[in-house]
Amino acid sequence: MARPLINAPKSVRRGEVFDIRILIAHPMESGQRRDDVGKPIPREIINRFVCTYGGEEVFRAEFFPAIAANPFLTFSVSAVESGVIVMTWTDDLGASQFESIEITVT
Amino acid sequence: MHRRMLLAGAALLALPPARAGATKPEVAAAIQALTGGAKLRQGRIKLDIPLLVENGNAVAMTVSVPDAVSEAERIRSIHVFAEGNPNPNVINAFFGPRSGRPGLSTRIRLATSQTVIAVAACADGTFWTDSIELLVTLAACIDEI
């Protein structure tokens, strides 16, 4: 999988709620389309996204083929302590993409 | 006479798609499985999608929670269904205690003009819903490579 783009603040105040915006390049093949000779193209999508903060799960999503190509997602997190936010995308083939960001809570 | 018929036709086209009775059976079943038969109430969550979609391949969708709710009423999960898609499920999102504002934005595919339904499950065991009926001029799913 391609390297994702993540947009999140580097440092936040304690208790502040901040948004994380993520984008990953992926065709999200829906399984509904057919190729030139009419053969169905098998489904191949990212079906799972998990975000943990300091080891605790804060947000999890199950994607279906109705999510557009190059899935983009915005969600929010409440700043508790400085730590690492780890995000994981998993696709139908079982491949995973990890990405982590450090967040400083002041 | 002719002109009047044309006008009537134009008015029909401009109307949003007729709501086929209530919810489509498979969507109703999916919601039933989610709520376990609990009552769905309007409110607490807000679904935002353009009412007129020019390209169904990528439609910006936001589900938000406009009013703050108490810890006991915390929103645990949000589920979105698109009635007119081959597979009505769109996204299921689950929020942990550390998630700030429950809610999400993403881009979705819409196969045709239809009703999109969002359902939120709260920690107090209640379920809330919001839906939008919209028109899609260029549908997703039909394009070939």
JSON list of C-alpha atoms in Angstrom, two decimals:
[
{"chain": "A", "resi": 1, "resn": "MET", "atom": "CA", "xyz": [0.00, 0.00, 0.00]},
{"chain": "A", "resi": 2, "resn": "ALA", "atom": "CA", "xyz": [1.03, 3.56, -0.56]},
{"chain": "A", "resi": 3, "resn": "ARG", "atom": "CA", "xyz": [2.29, 5.85, 2.11]},
{"chain": "A", "resi": 4, "resn": "PRO", "atom": "CA", "xyz": [-0.58, 7.74, 3.71]},
{"chain": "A", "resi": 5, "resn": "LEU", "atom": "CA", "xyz": [-0.87, 11.47, 4.24]},
{"chain": "A", "resi": 6, "resn": "ILE", "atom": "CA", "xyz": [-1.70, 12.51, 7.77]},
{"chain": "A", "resi": 7, "resn": "ASN", "atom": "CA", "xyz": [-2.69, 15.97, 8.90]},
{"chain": "A", "resi": 8, "resn": "ALA", "atom": "CA", "xyz": [-2.63, 16.50, 12.66]},
{"chain": "A", "resi": 9, "resn": "PRO", "atom": "CA", "xyz": [-1.25, 19.19, 14.98]},
{"chain": "A", "resi": 10, "resn": "LYS", "atom": "CA", "xyz": [2.21, 18.54, 16.47]},
{"chain": "A", "resi": 11, "resn": "SER", "atom": "CA", "xyz": [1.36, 19.96, 19.84]},
{"chain": "A", "resi": 12, "resn": "VAL", "atom": "CA", "xyz": [-1.94, 20.53, 21.58]},
{"chain": "A", "resi": 13, "resn": "ARG", "atom": "CA", "xyz": [-3.13, 21.72, 24.99]},
{"chain": "A", "resi": 14, "resn": "ARG", "atom": "CA", "xyz": [-4.31, 19.16, 27.52]},
{"chain": "A", "resi": 15, "resn": "GLY", "atom": "CA", "xyz": [-8.00, 18.42, 27.15]},
{"chain": "A", "resi": 16, "resn": "GLU", "atom": "CA", "xyz": [-8.18, 19.98, 23.72]},
{"chain": "A", "resi": 17, "resn": "VAL", "atom": "CA", "xyz": [-10.06, 18.10, 21.02]},
{"chain": "A", "resi": 18, "resn": "PHE", "atom": "CA", "xyz": [-8.20, 18.05, 17.72]},
{"chain": "A", "resi": 19, "resn": "ASP", "atom": "CA", "xyz": [-8.96, 16.66, 14.28]},
{"chain": "A", "resi": 20, "resn": "ILE", "atom": "CA", "xyz": [-6.86, 14.12, 12.43]},
{"chain": "A", "resi": 21, "resn": "ARG", "atom": "CA", "xyz": [-7.26, 14.01, 8.66]},
{"chain": "A", "resi": 22, "resn": "ILE", "atom": "CA", "xyz": [-5.94, 11.04, 6.74]},
{"chain": "A", "resi": 23, "resn": "LEU", "atom": "CA", "xyz": [-5.65, 10.16, 3.08]},
{"chain": "A", "resi": 24, "resn": "ILE", "atom": "CA", "xyz": [-4.21, 7.00, 1.54]},
{"chain": "A", "resi": 25, "resn": "ALA", "atom": "CA", "xyz": [-3.81, 6.14, -2.13]},
{"chain": "A", "resi": 26, "resn": "HIS", "atom": "CA", "xyz": [-5.85, 3.04, -2.93]},
{"chain": "A", "resi": 27, "resn": "PRO", "atom": "CA", "xyz": [-8.16, 2.17, -5.87]},
{"chain": "A", "resi": 28, "resn": "MET", "atom": "CA", "xyz": [-10.85, 0.70, -3.54]},
{"chain": "A", "resi": 29, "resn": "GLU", "atom": "CA", "xyz": [-11.94, -1.70, -6.30]},
{"chain": "A", "resi": 30, "resn": "SER", "atom": "CA", "xyz": [-15.61, -2.21, -5.50]},
{"chain": "A", "resi": 31, "resn": "GLY", "atom": "CA", "xyz": [-16.14, -5.62, -7.09]},
{"chain": "A", "resi": 32, "resn": "GLN", "atom": "CA", "xyz": [-19.03, -4.19, -9.12]},
{"chain": "A", "resi": 33, "resn": "ARG", "atom": "CA", "xyz": [-17.06, -3.30, -12.22]},
{"chain": "A", "resi": 34, "resn": "ARG", "atom": "CA", "xyz": [-16.20, -5.39, -15.29]},
{"chain": "A", "resi": 35, "resn": "ASP", "atom": "CA", "xyz": [-13.09, -5.22, -17.45]},
{"chain": "A", "resi": 36, "resn": "ASP", "atom": "CA", "xyz": [-12.86, -4.84, -21.26]},
{"chain": "A", "resi": 37, "resn": "VAL", "atom": "CA", "xyz": [-13.91, -8.45, -21.93]},
{"chain": "A", "resi": 38, "resn": "GLY", "atom": "CA", "xyz": [-16.78, -8.37, -19.44]},
{"chain": "A", "resi": 39, "resn": "LYS", "atom": "CA", "xyz": [-15.02, -10.29, -16.70]},
{"chain": "A", "resi": 40, "resn": "PRO", "atom": "CA", "xyz": [-15.91, -9.04, -13.20]},
{"chain": "A", "resi": 41, "resn": "ILE", "atom": "CA", "xyz": [-13.02, -7.32, -11.45]},
{"chain": "A", "resi": 42, "resn": "PRO", "atom": "CA", "xyz": [-12.69, -8.82, -7.96]},
{"chain": "A", "resi": 43, "resn": "ARG", "atom": "CA", "xyz": [-13.28, -6.62, -4.95]},
{"chain": "A", "resi": 44, "resn": "GLU", "atom": "CA", "xyz": [-10.13, -5.26, -3.33]},
{"chain": "A", "resi": 45, "resn": "ILE", "atom": "CA", "xyz": [-10.62, -2.52, -0.80]},
{"chain": "A", "resi": 46, "resn": "ILE", "atom": "CA", "xyz": [-9.20, -1.27, 2.46]},
{"chain": "A", "resi": 47, "resn": "ASN", "atom": "CA", "xyz": [-11.76, -2.68, 4.87]},
{"chain": "A", "resi": 48, "resn": "ARG", "atom": "CA", "xyz": [-10.42, -1.59, 8.23]},
{"chain": "A", "resi": 49, "resn": "PHE", "atom": "CA", "xyz": [-8.81, 1.43, 9.81]},
{"chain": "A", "resi": 50, "resn": "VAL", "atom": "CA", "xyz": [-7.74, 1.62, 13.43]},
{"chain": "A", "resi": 51, "resn": "CYS", "atom": "CA", "xyz": [-6.26, 4.53, 15.35]},
{"chain": "A", "resi": 52, "resn": "THR", "atom": "CA", "xyz": [-4.69, 4.07, 18.78]},
{"chain": "A", "resi": 53, "resn": "TYR", "atom": "CA", "xyz": [-3.39, 6.78, 21.08]},
{"chain": "A", "resi": 54, "resn": "GLY", "atom": "CA", "xyz": [-0.97, 5.77, 23.82]},
{"chain": "A", "resi": 55, "resn": "GLY", "atom": "CA", "xyz": [-1.88, 2.15, 23.14]},
{"chain": "A", "resi": 56, "resn": "GLU", "atom": "CA", "xyz": [-5.60, 2.73, 23.61]},
{"chain": "A", "resi": 57, "resn": "GLU", "atom": "CA", "xyz": [-8.03, 2.51, 20.71]},
{"chain": "A", "resi": 58, "resn": "VAL", "atom": "CA", "xyz": [-9.64, 5.87, 20.03]},
{"chain": "A", "resi": 59, "resn": "PHE", "atom": "CA", "xyz": [-11.23, 5.34, 16.64]},
{"chain": "A", "resi": 60, "resn": "ARG", "atom": "CA", "xyz": [-11.95, 2.36, 14.44]},
{"chain": "A", "resi": 61, "resn": "ALA", "atom": "CA", "xyz": [-13.78, 2.16, 11.14]},
{"chain": "A", "resi": 62, "resn": "GLU", "atom": "CA", "xyz": [-15.00, -0.61, 8.86]},
{"chain": "A", "resi": 63, "resn": "PHE", "atom": "CA", "xyz": [-14.99, 0.44, 5.23]},
{"chain": "A", "resi": 64, "resn": "PHE", "atom": "CA", "xyz": [-17.27, -0.98, 2.58]},
{"chain": "A", "resi": 65, "resn": "PRO", "atom": "CA", "xyz": [-17.00, -0.68, -1.23]},
{"chain": "A", "resi": 66, "resn": "ALA", "atom": "CA", "xyz": [-19.08, 2.50, -1.00]},
{"chain": "A", "resi": 67, "resn": "ILE", "atom": "CA", "xyz": [-16.02, 4.37, 0.27]},
{"chain": "A", "resi": 68, "resn": "ALA", "atom": "CA", "xyz": [-14.53, 6.32, -2.64]},
{"chain": "A", "resi": 69, "resn": "ALA", "atom": "CA", "xyz": [-11.09, 5.59, -4.09]},
{"chain": "A", "resi": 70, "resn": "ASN", "atom": "CA", "xyz": [-8.17, 7.04, -2.12]},
{"chain": "A", "resi": 71, "resn": "PRO", "atom": "CA", "xyz": [-10.05, 6.94, 1.18]},
{"chain": "A", "resi": 72, "resn": "PHE", "atom": "CA", "xyz": [-10.07, 10.20, 3.06]},
{"chain": "A", "resi": 73, "resn": "LEU", "atom": "CA", "xyz": [-11.27, 10.38, 6.64]},
{"chain": "A", "resi": 74, "resn": "THR", "atom": "CA", "xyz": [-11.52, 13.02, 9.34]},
{"chain": "A", "resi": 75, "resn": "PHE", "atom": "CA", "xyz": [-12.07, 12.15, 12.98]},
{"chain": "A", "resi": 76, "resn": "SER", "atom": "CA", "xyz": [-11.19, 13.74, 16.27]},
{"chain": "A", "resi": 77, "resn": "VAL", "atom": "CA", "xyz": [-9.14, 12.84, 19.29]},
{"chain": "A", "resi": 78, "resn": "SER", "atom": "CA", "xyz": [-9.07, 14.29, 22.77]},
{"chain": "A", "resi": 79, "resn": "ALA", "atom": "CA", "xyz": [-5.59, 15.26, 24.01]},
{"chain": "A", "resi": 80, "resn": "VAL", "atom": "CA", "xyz": [-4.76, 13.40, 27.21]},
{"chain": "A", "resi": 81, "resn": "GLU", "atom": "CA", "xyz": [-0.98, 13.04, 27.37]},
{"chain": "A", "resi": 82, "resn": "SER", "atom": "CA", "xyz": [2.05, 13.24, 25.10]},
{"chain": "A", "resi": 83, "resn": "GLY", "atom": "CA", "xyz": [2.38, 10.03, 23.19]},
{"chain": "A", "resi": 84, "resn": "VAL", "atom": "CA", "xyz": [2.30, 8.19, 19.94]},
{"chain": "A", "resi": 85, "resn": "ILE", "atom": "CA", "xyz": [-0.73, 7.91, 17.72]},
{"chain": "A", "resi": 86, "resn": "VAL", "atom": "CA", "xyz": [-0.60, 4.81, 15.56]},
{"chain": "A", "resi": 87, "resn": "MET", "atom": "CA", "xyz": [-2.83, 4.34, 12.55]},
{"chain": "A", "resi": 88, "resn": "THR", "atom": "CA", "xyz": [-3.30, 1.07, 10.69]},
{"chain": "A", "resi": 89, "resn": "TRP", "atom": "CA", "xyz": [-5.03, 0.42, 7.38]},
{"chain": "A", "resi": 90, "resn": "THR", "atom": "CA", "xyz": [-5.79, -3.19, 6.43]},
{"chain": "A", "resi": 91, "resn": "ASP", "atom": "CA", "xyz": [-6.97, -4.33, 3.00]},
{"chain": "A", "resi": 92, "resn": "ASP", "atom": "CA", "xyz": [-8.88, -7.35, 1.69]},
{"chain": "A", "resi": 93, "resn": "LEU", "atom": "CA", "xyz": [-5.61, -9.19, 0.97]},
{"chain": "A", "resi": 94, "resn": "GLY", "atom": "CA", "xyz": [-4.63, -8.87, 4.62]},
{"chain": "A", "resi": 95, "resn": "ALA", "atom": "CA", "xyz": [-1.84, -6.37, 3.96]},
{"chain": "A", "resi": 96, "resn": "SER", "atom": "CA", "xyz": [-1.45, -3.62, 6.53]},
{"chain": "A", "resi": 97, "resn": "GLN", "atom": "CA", "xyz": [0.01, -0.16, 6.43]},
{"chain": "A", "resi": 98, "resn": "PHE", "atom": "CA", "xyz": [1.17, 1.42, 9.69]},
{"chain": "A", "resi": 99, "resn": "GLU", "atom": "CA", "xyz": [1.89, 5.03, 10.28]},
{"chain": "A", "resi": 100, "resn": "SER", "atom": "CA", "xyz": [2.60, 6.77, 13.55]},
{"chain": "A", "resi": 101, "resn": "ILE", "atom": "CA", "xyz": [2.81, 10.38, 14.64]},
{"chain": "A", "resi": 102, "resn": "GLU", "atom": "CA", "xyz": [4.06, 11.88, 17.88]},
{"chain": "A", "resi": 103, "resn": "ILE", "atom": "CA", "xyz": [1.89, 14.31, 19.70]},
{"chain": "A", "resi": 104, "resn": "THR", "atom": "CA", "xyz": [3.06, 16.70, 22.42]},
{"chain": "A", "resi": 105, "resn": "VAL", "atom": "CA", "xyz": [0.51, 17.70, 25.01]},
{"chain": "A", "resi": 106, "resn": "THR", "atom": "CA", "xyz": [1.31, 20.90, 26.87]},
{"chain": "B", "resi": 1, "resn": "MET", "atom": "CA", "xyz": [-51.95, 21.49, -23.97]},
{"chain": "B", "resi": 2, "resn": "HIS", "atom": "CA", "xyz": [-48.58, 20.33, -25.20]},
{"chain": "B", "resi": 3, "resn": "ARG", "atom": "CA", "xyz": [-46.79, 23.00, -23.28]},
{"chain": "B", "resi": 4, "resn": "ARG", "atom": "CA", "xyz": [-48.67, 22.20, -20.11]},
{"chain": "B", "resi": 5, "resn": "MET", "atom": "CA", "xyz": [-47.63, 18.53, -20.38]},
{"chain": "B", "resi": 6, "resn": "LEU", "atom": "CA", "xyz": [-44.04, 19.57, -20.84]},
{"chain": "B", "resi": 7, "resn": "LEU", "atom": "CA", "xyz": [-44.22, 21.74, -17.77]},
{"chain": "B", "resi": 8, "resn": "ALA", "atom": "CA", "xyz": [-45.76, 18.91, -15.76]},
{"chain": "B", "resi": 9, "resn": "GLY", "atom": "CA", "xyz": [-42.96, 16.62, -16.96]},
{"chain": "B", "resi": 10, "resn": "ALA", "atom": "CA", "xyz": [-40.31, 19.13, -15.97]},
{"chain": "B", "resi": 11, "resn": "ALA", "atom": "CA", "xyz": [-41.89, 19.47, -12.54]},
{"chain": "B", "resi": 12, "resn": "LEU", "atom": "CA", "xyz": [-41.80, 15.67, -12.12]},
{"chain": "B", "resi": 13, "resn": "LEU", "atom": "CA", "xyz": [-38.12, 15.56, -13.06]},
{"chain": "B", "resi": 14, "resn": "ALA", "atom": "CA", "xyz": [-37.30, 18.25, -10.56]},
{"chain": "B", "resi": 15, "resn": "LEU", "atom": "CA", "xyz": [-38.90, 16.33, -7.71]},
{"chain": "B", "resi": 16, "resn": "PRO", "atom": "CA", "xyz": [-36.59, 14.27, -5.53]},
{"chain": "B", "resi": 17, "resn": "PRO", "atom": "CA", "xyz": [-36.85, 10.50, -6.09]},
{"chain": "B", "resi": 18, "resn": "ALA", "atom": "CA", "xyz": [-39.97, 9.05, -4.55]},
{"chain": "B", "resi": 19, "resn": "ARG", "atom": "CA", "xyz": [-39.30, 7.40, -1.22]},
{"chain": "B", "resi": 20, "resn": "ALA", "atom": "CA", "xyz": [-40.15, 3.74, -1.90]},
{"chain": "B", "resi": 21, "resn": "GLY", "atom": "CA", "xyz": [-42.54, 3.21, 0.98]},
{"chain": "B", "resi": 22, "resn": "ALA", "atom": "CA", "xyz": [-40.29, 3.23, 4.00]},
{"chain": "B", "resi": 23, "resn": "THR", "atom": "CA", "xyz": [-36.76, 1.87, 4.17]},
{"chain": "B", "resi": 24, "resn": "LYS", "atom": "CA", "xyz": [-35.60, -0.85, 1.77]},
{"chain": "B", "resi": 25, "resn": "PRO", "atom": "CA", "xyz": [-35.94, -4.33, 3.38]},
{"chain": "B", "resi": 26, "resn": "GLU", "atom": "CA", "xyz": [-32.21, -5.14, 3.43]},
{"chain": "B", "resi": 27, "resn": "VAL", "atom": "CA", "xyz": [-31.39, -1.78, 4.98]},
{"chain": "B", "resi": 28, "resn": "ALA", "atom": "CA", "xyz": [-34.21, -2.18, 7.48]},
{"chain": "B", "resi": 29, "resn": "ALA", "atom": "CA", "xyz": [-32.81, -5.63, 8.34]},
{"chain": "B", "resi": 30, "resn": "ALA", "atom": "CA", "xyz": [-29.30, -4.25, 8.79]},
{"chain": "B", "resi": 31, "resn": "ILE", "atom": "CA", "xyz": [-30.60, -1.50, 11.08]},
{"chain": "B", "resi": 32, "resn": "GLN", "atom": "CA", "xyz": [-32.72, -4.03, 12.97]},
{"chain": "B", "resi": 33, "resn": "ALA", "atom": "CA", "xyz": [-29.61, -6.21, 13.50]},
{"chain": "B", "resi": 34, "resn": "LEU", "atom": "CA", "xyz": [-27.79, -3.15, 14.81]},
{"chain": "B", "resi": 35, "resn": "THR", "atom": "CA", "xyz": [-30.44, -1.89, 17.19]},
{"chain": "B", "resi": 36, "resn": "GLY", "atom": "CA", "xyz": [-31.87, -5.23, 18.22]},
{"chain": "B", "resi": 37, "resn": "GLY", "atom": "CA", "xyz": [-35.33, -3.80, 17.74]},
{"chain": "B", "resi": 38, "resn": "ALA", "atom": "CA", "xyz": [-34.79, -0.67, 19.84]},
{"chain": "B", "resi": 39, "resn": "LYS", "atom": "CA", "xyz": [-36.59, 2.45, 18.70]},
{"chain": "B", "resi": 40, "resn": "LEU", "atom": "CA", "xyz": [-34.81, 4.81, 16.32]},
{"chain": "B", "resi": 41, "resn": "ARG", "atom": "CA", "xyz": [-35.19, 8.46, 17.18]},
{"chain": "B", "resi": 42, "resn": "GLN", "atom": "CA", "xyz": [-34.48, 11.56, 15.16]},
{"chain": "B", "resi": 43, "resn": "GLY", "atom": "CA", "xyz": [-31.78, 13.79, 16.57]},
{"chain": "B", "resi": 44, "resn": "ARG", "atom": "CA", "xyz": [-28.39, 13.88, 18.29]},
{"chain": "B", "resi": 45, "resn": "ILE", "atom": "CA", "xyz": [-26.59, 13.24, 15.01]},
{"chain": "B", "resi": 46, "resn": "LYS", "atom": "CA", "xyz": [-26.56, 15.24, 11.83]},
{"chain": "B", "resi": 47, "resn": "LEU", "atom": "CA", "xyz": [-25.82, 13.91, 8.37]},
{"chain": "B", "resi": 48, "resn": "ASP", "atom": "CA", "xyz": [-24.43, 16.31, 5.78]},
{"chain": "B", "resi": 49, "resn": "ILE", "atom": "CA", "xyz": [-24.30, 15.46, 2.07]},
{"chain": "B", "resi": 50, "resn": "PRO", "atom": "CA", "xyz": [-25.00, 17.73, -0.89]},
{"chain": "B", "resi": 51, "resn": "LEU", "atom": "CA", "xyz": [-28.63, 17.32, -1.99]},
{"chain": "B", "resi": 52, "resn": "LEU", "atom": "CA", "xyz": [-27.64, 17.40, -5.63]},
{"chain": "B", "resi": 53, "resn": "VAL", "atom": "CA", "xyz": [-24.63, 15.22, -6.40]},
{"chain": "B", "resi": 54, "resn": "GLU", "atom": "CA", "xyz": [-22.94, 15.75, -9.74]},
{"chain": "B", "resi": 55, "resn": "ASN", "atom": "CA", "xyz": [-20.51, 12.86, -9.48]},
{"chain": "B", "resi": 56, "resn": "GLY", "atom": "CA", "xyz": [-21.46, 9.80, -7.48]},
{"chain": "B", "resi": 57, "resn": "ASN", "atom": "CA", "xyz": [-17.89, 8.48, -7.43]},
{"chain": "B", "resi": 58, "resn": "ALA", "atom": "CA", "xyz": [-16.76, 10.77, -4.64]},
{"chain": "B", "resi": 59, "resn": "VAL", "atom": "CA", "xyz": [-19.36, 12.50, -2.52]},
{"chain": "B", "resi": 60, "resn": "ALA", "atom": "CA", "xyz": [-18.30, 14.39, 0.58]},
{"chain": "B", "resi": 61, "resn": "MET", "atom": "CA", "xyz": [-20.21, 13.14, 3.59]},
{"chain": "B", "resi": 62, "resn": "THR", "atom": "CA", "xyz": [-20.06, 14.32, 7.19]},
{"chain": "B", "resi": 63, "resn": "VAL", "atom": "CA", "xyz": [-21.76, 12.84, 10.21]},
{"chain": "B", "resi": 64, "resn": "SER", "atom": "CA", "xyz": [-21.55, 15.13, 13.22]},
{"chain": "B", "resi": 65, "resn": "VAL", "atom": "CA", "xyz": [-22.94, 15.44, 16.71]},
{"chain": "B", "resi": 66, "resn": "PRO", "atom": "CA", "xyz": [-24.07, 19.06, 17.03]},
{"chain": "B", "resi": 67, "resn": "ASP", "atom": "CA", "xyz": [-24.78, 19.13, 20.76]},
{"chain": "B", "resi": 68, "resn": "ALA", "atom": "CA", "xyz": [-22.50, 17.91, 23.49]},
{"chain": "B", "resi": 69, "resn": "VAL", "atom": "CA", "xyz": [-23.87, 14.85, 25.26]},
{"chain": "B", "resi": 70, "resn": "SER", "atom": "CA", "xyz": [-23.09, 13.60, 28.75]},
{"chain": "B", "resi": 71, "resn": "GLU", "atom": "CA", "xyz": [-20.64, 10.77, 29.39]},
{"chain": "B", "resi": 72, "resn": "ALA", "atom": "CA", "xyz": [-23.50, 8.33, 29.99]},
{"chain": "B", "resi": 73, "resn": "GLU", "atom": "CA", "xyz": [-24.99, 9.20, 26.61]},
{"chain": "B", "resi": 74, "resn": "ARG", "atom": "CA", "xyz": [-21.66, 9.02, 24.79]},
{"chain": "B", "resi": 75, "resn": "ILE", "atom": "CA", "xyz": [-21.94, 8.03, 21.13]},
{"chain": "B", "resi": 76, "resn": "ARG", "atom": "CA", "xyz": [-20.29, 4.67, 20.71]},
{"chain": "B", "resi": 77, "resn": "SER", "atom": "CA", "xyz": [-20.68, 4.09, 17.01]},
{"chain": "B", "resi": 78, "resn": "ILE", "atom": "CA", "xyz": [-22.03, 5.59, 13.82]},
{"chain": "B", "resi": 79, "resn": "HIS", "atom": "CA", "xyz": [-23.23, 3.50, 10.90]},
{"chain": "B", "resi": 80, "resn": "VAL", "atom": "CA", "xyz": [-24.07, 4.81, 7.44]},
{"chain": "B", "resi": 81, "resn": "PHE", "atom": "CA", "xyz": [-26.27, 3.07, 4.87]},
{"chain": "B", "resi": 82, "resn": "ALA", "atom": "CA", "xyz": [-26.96, 4.01, 1.25]},
{"chain": "B", "resi": 83, "resn": "GLU", "atom": "CA", "xyz": [-30.24, 2.42, 0.20]},
{"chain": "B", "resi": 84, "resn": "GLY", "atom": "CA", "xyz": [-29.66, 2.57, -3.54]},
{"chain": "B", "resi": 85, "resn": "ASN", "atom": "CA", "xyz": [-26.17, 1.04, -3.60]},
{"chain": "B", "resi": 86, "resn": "PRO", "atom": "CA", "xyz": [-25.60, -2.64, -4.56]},
{"chain": "B", "resi": 87, "resn": "ASN", "atom": "CA", "xyz": [-24.26, -3.12, -1.02]},
{"chain": "B", "resi": 88, "resn": "PRO", "atom": "CA", "xyz": [-26.06, -0.67, 1.27]},
{"chain": "B", "resi": 89, "resn": "ASN", "atom": "CA", "xyz": [-23.32, -0.58, 3.93]},
{"chain": "B", "resi": 90, "resn": "VAL", "atom": "CA", "xyz": [-21.08, 2.46, 3.65]},
{"chain": "B", "resi": 91, "resn": "ILE", "atom": "CA", "xyz": [-19.08, 2.75, 6.85]},
{"chain": "B", "resi": 92, "resn": "ASN", "atom": "CA", "xyz": [-19.20, 1.65, 10.47]},
{"chain": "B", "resi": 93, "resn": "ALA", "atom": "CA", "xyz": [-17.21, 3.85, 12.86]},
{"chain": "B", "resi": 94, "resn": "PHE", "atom": "CA", "xyz": [-16.52, 3.12, 16.52]},
{"chain": "B", "resi": 95, "resn": "PHE", "atom": "CA", "xyz": [-15.43, 5.75, 19.01]},
{"chain": "B", "resi": 96, "resn": "GLY", "atom": "CA", "xyz": [-13.33, 5.04, 22.09]},
{"chain": "B", "resi": 97, "resn": "PRO", "atom": "CA", "xyz": [-13.61, 7.05, 25.31]},
{"chain": "B", "resi": 98, "resn": "ARG", "atom": "CA", "xyz": [-10.65, 9.21, 24.24]},
{"chain": "B", "resi": 99, "resn": "SER", "atom": "CA", "xyz": [-12.14, 10.21, 20.93]},
{"chain": "B", "resi": 100, "resn": "GLY", "atom": "CA", "xyz": [-12.92, 13.88, 21.19]},
{"chain": "B", "resi": 101, "resn": "ARG", "atom": "CA", "xyz": [-16.05, 14.73, 19.24]},
{"chain": "B", "resi": 102, "resn": "PRO", "atom": "CA", "xyz": [-17.70, 11.66, 17.81]},
{"chain": "B", "resi": 103, "resn": "GLY", "atom": "CA", "xyz": [-18.28, 12.15, 14.12]},
{"chain": "B", "resi": 104, "resn": "LEU", "atom": "CA", "xyz": [-16.45, 11.73, 10.85]},
{"chain": "B", "resi": 105, "resn": "SER", "atom": "CA", "xyz": [-16.02, 13.03, 7.34]},
{"chain": "B", "resi": 106, "resn": "THR", "atom": "CA", "xyz": [-15.22, 10.93, 4.34]},
{"chain": "B", "resi": 107, "resn": "ARG", "atom": "CA", "xyz": [-15.95, 10.56, 0.61]},
{"chain": "B", "resi": 108, "resn": "ILE", "atom": "CA", "xyz": [-18.44, 7.96, -0.52]},
{"chain": "B", "resi": 109, "resn": "ARG", "atom": "CA", "xyz": [-19.81, 6.40, -3.71]},
{"chain": "B", "resi": 110, "resn": "LEU", "atom": "CA", "xyz": [-23.47, 6.65, -4.61]},
{"chain": "B", "resi": 111, "resn": "ALA", "atom": "CA", "xyz": [-24.88, 4.39, -7.32]},
{"chain": "B", "resi": 112, "resn": "THR", "atom": "CA", "xyz": [-28.06, 6.34, -7.93]},
{"chain": "B", "resi": 113, "resn": "SER", "atom": "CA", "xyz": [-30.45, 8.94, -6.53]},
{"chain": "B", "resi": 114, "resn": "GLN", "atom": "CA", "xyz": [-31.42, 7.59, -3.16]},
{"chain": "B", "resi": 115, "resn": "THR", "atom": "CA", "xyz": [-31.76, 8.04, 0.58]},
{"chain": "B", "resi": 116, "resn": "VAL", "atom": "CA", "xyz": [-28.68, 7.89, 2.79]},
{"chain": "B", "resi": 117, "resn": "ILE", "atom": "CA", "xyz": [-29.26, 6.95, 6.42]},
{"chain": "B", "resi": 118, "resn": "ALA", "atom": "CA", "xyz": [-26.96, 7.42, 9.41]},
{"chain": "B", "resi": 119, "resn": "VAL", "atom": "CA", "xyz": [-27.59, 5.60, 12.69]},
{"chain": "B", "resi": 120, "resn": "ALA", "atom": "CA", "xyz": [-25.77, 6.32, 15.94]},
{"chain": "B", "resi": 121, "resn": "ALA", "atom": "CA", "xyz": [-25.59, 3.95, 18.90]},
{"chain": "B", "resi": 122, "resn": "CYS", "atom": "CA", "xyz": [-25.25, 5.64, 22.29]},
{"chain": "B", "resi": 123, "resn": "ALA", "atom": "CA", "xyz": [-23.79, 4.28, 25.51]},
{"chain": "B", "resi": 124, "resn": "ASP", "atom": "CA", "xyz": [-27.20, 4.63, 27.21]},
{"chain": "B", "resi": 125, "resn": "GLY", "atom": "CA", "xyz": [-28.65, 2.07, 24.79]},
{"chain": "B", "resi": 126, "resn": "THR", "atom": "CA", "xyz": [-30.55, 4.53, 22.61]},
{"chain": "B", "resi": 127, "resn": "PHE", "atom": "CA", "xyz": [-30.30, 4.79, 18.84]},
{"chain": "B", "resi": 128, "resn": "TRP", "atom": "CA", "xyz": [-30.55, 7.98, 16.83]},
{"chain": "B", "resi": 129, "resn": "THR", "atom": "CA", "xyz": [-30.88, 8.56, 13.14]},
{"chain": "B", "resi": 130, "resn": "ASP", "atom": "CA", "xyz": [-30.74, 11.15, 10.42]},
{"chain": "B", "resi": 131, "resn": "SER", "atom": "CA", "xyz": [-31.31, 10.69, 6.71]},
{"chain": "B", "resi": 132, "resn": "ILE", "atom": "CA", "xyz": [-30.99, 12.66, 3.49]},
{"chain": "B", "resi": 133, "resn": "GLU", "atom": "CA", "xyz": [-32.75, 12.08, 0.20]},
{"chain": "B", "resi": 134, "resn": "LEU", "atom": "CA", "xyz": [-30.57, 13.18, -2.69]},
{"chain": "B", "resi": 135, "resn": "LEU", "atom": "CA", "xyz": [-30.25, 13.28, -6.46]},
{"chain": "B", "resi": 136, "resn": "VAL", "atom": "CA", "xyz": [-27.24, 11.84, -8.24]},
{"chain": "B", "resi": 137, "resn": "THR", "atom": "CA", "xyz": [-26.68, 12.96, -11.84]},
{"chain": "B", "resi": 138, "resn": "LEU", "atom": "CA", "xyz": [-23.57, 10.85, -12.62]},
{"chain": "B", "resi": 139, "resn": "ALA", "atom": "CA", "xyz": [-23.72, 7.49, -10.90]},
{"chain": "B", "resi": 140, "resn": "ALA", "atom": "CA", "xyz": [-20.84, 5.49, -9.47]},
{"chain": "B", "resi": 141, "resn": "CYS", "atom": "CA", "xyz": [-20.37, 1.75, -10.13]},
{"chain": "B", "resi": 142, "resn": "ILE", "atom": "CA", "xyz": [-21.42, 1.81, -13.78]},
{"chain": "B", "resi": 143, "resn": "ASP", "atom": "CA", "xyz": [-18.14, 2.97, -15.27]},
{"chain": "B", "resi": 144, "resn": "GLU", "atom": "CA", "xyz": [-15.92, 0.47, -17.10]},
{"chain": "B", "resi": 145, "resn": "ILE", "atom": "CA", "xyz": [-12.15, 0.60, -17.16]}
]
